[in-house]
Amino acid sequence: MGLLSSLSLTISIVILLLCLYPNSLATTSNRVELTHVDAVANLTTAELLRRAVQRSQLRISSLTAKAKLAGSLPANPVHPGNGEYLAVLFIGTPPQEFLAIIDTGSDLAWTQCDPCVECYYQPSPKFNSSISSTFSYLPCSSKLCQAFQFHGCNQSCVYEYYYIDFSYTRGFLAAETFYLGFNPVHNIAFGCGKNNDGAGFSQAGGILGLGRGPLSLISQLNLTRFAYCFISFGRPDGRGFLVFGSPPNLDGTEQHTAMIQNPSMPSAYYVNLNGITVGETLVPIASSTFELSEDGTGGMVIDSGTTYTALEETGYEPVMQAFKSQVNLPSVDGSDFGLDLCFQLPSNSSSFQAPKLVFHFDGADLDLPQENYFVVDPASAVVCLMLMSTTGPSVLGNLQQQNMLVVYDLESEQLLFRPAQCDQM
Ligand SMILES: *[C@@H]1O[C@H](CO)[C@@H](O)[C@H](O)[C@H]1NC(C)=O
Ligand SMILES: *[C@@H]1O[C@H](CO)[C@@H](O)[C@H](O)[C@H]1NC(C)=O
Ligand SMILES: *[C@@H]1O[C@H](CO)[C@@H](O)[C@H](O)[C@H]1NC(C)=O
Ligand SMILES: *[C@@H]1O[C@H](CO)[C@@H](O)[C@H](O)[C@H]1NC(C)=O
Ligand SMILES: *[C@@H]1O[C@H](CO)[C@@H](O)[C@H](O)[C@H]1NC(C)=O
């Protein structure tokens, strides 16, 4: 391609992106917009909650199953399919839109690739490799082909990639240009999925794995940092963002806590949760409750794809008790919302002042704003605590990460976070 035509192509891409995202002029070139999976639907609070509970339950039971199987399924990622936030990416030359579920719990980036053998329905057009001048199949001998637990050879590398609930993608390992914001990066290995199926994939064209393994975009680009900011659950029309590299918005007020690795779940990012405060009370929980054990069980994963934070049940119960004893309202059945602890607001008031909720990590306190752990359903004047119980690893869900800048620093193995208004950064 000549210099002029590639220049005009670049200009038209920039114009295209500017038309799509007129507010992103002042932003960095390696940043993509995040939209919520429920943004397309017009849902009531109760419906939003029910959908989120279903997604969380699926995801958490998958994590639990995975932890129990640790050892027998060493290379398998956790279940990604019910991820909450979609990144708006462009791939190929000329660029084609790729709406990807972002998943810090798995590694592979893949998209449904036309012509499909068996693809699920997706609302947007599928990726058509034959109209991209930068698409290529990767050879069977390529290093990343070997990184798959299940791979083979049909002229070029073929892969099978399974998630713990037996969702899967199968297809050809290929390389393509990815636009991470305005910034094109060439020869990114990704799955050109010919045969894909899974619960919860349907809003997206595929998955963008952001885990620690060799296949992930983060590893392929040797990134030492990436960051995201999730918009409020209650504002599904708003936009958050994902930054590849260091975000420009660090202001020194971020808290830092150590990230740890679990050889049984090599893709996942773990943090150390030491204790929980409700109101003014440090909840009585044994200090080992959230510890990662030598055998790979326990611990707490920070996850972009789980909605509600799930706490190991022996830690969850005392937290429930603390809220029950400190909230001075009649409790009501929350099963309609799929949540355990709900209260009836007085009929003459819809405002509610919750006791504080603080997660104490190594060296950092996450003092949650009320909207990150209590939700009010205006229709029924019921307010519910957005936490769940689990017997697997505990999970810091994305609801508890909303309105925060969250930075993964892989060089120092630190997680940085601070409160932020995602749509104003
Ligand atoms: C969403 O639903 C509400 C109530 O059913 C309705 O008033 C509103 O017009 C709908 N909005 C859109 C964008 O469909
Ligand atoms: C992909 O693009 C080619 C070239 O424009 C076209 O002939 C083909 O029908 C497209 N494939 C699909 C599945 O749309
Ligand atoms: C190899 O790939 C081609 C093209 O996708 C396909 O038609 C064929 O069935 C594959 N062969 C095997 C053995 O899977
Ligand atoms: C990442 O690092 C590896 C090994 O150090 C190197 O081969 C590769 O070219 C690097 N990739 C990028 C995009 O810098
Ligand atoms: C709401 O009603 C309760 C009981 O009837 C009363 O004690 C309280 O003062 C009222 N609150 C407001 C804001 O009117």
Coordinates of N, CA, C and O and ligand atoms in Angstrom, one line a residue, residues 114 128 130-131, ligand 2:
D114 N -16.2 -14.9 10.0 CA -17.0 -15.4 8.8 C -16.1 -16.0 7.8 O -15.0 -15.4 7.6
N128 N -14.9 -10.4 9.0 CA -14.7 -11.0 7.7 C -13.3 -10.9 7.3 O -12.8 -9.8 6.9
S130 N -11.6 -12.0 4.8 CA -11.2 -11.9 3.4 C -11.2 -10.5 2.9 O -10.6 -10.2 1.9
I131 N -11.7 -9.5 3.7 CA -11.6 -8.1 3.2 C -10.6 -7.4 4.0 O -10.5 -6.2 3.9
Ligands
LIG2 C1 -16.6 -11.2 3.1 O1 -16.2 -10.3 2.2 C2 -16.1 -10.8 0.8 C3 -15.5 -9.7 0.0 O2 -16.3 -8.5 0.0 C4 -17.6 -11.1 0.4 O3 -17.5 -11.7 -0.9 C5 -18.1 -12.2 1.3 O4 -19.4 -12.5 1.0 C6 -18.0 -11.7 2.8 N1 -18.4 -12.8 3.7 C7 -19.4 -12.8 4.4 C8 -19.7 -14.0 5.2 O5 -20.1 -11.8 4.6

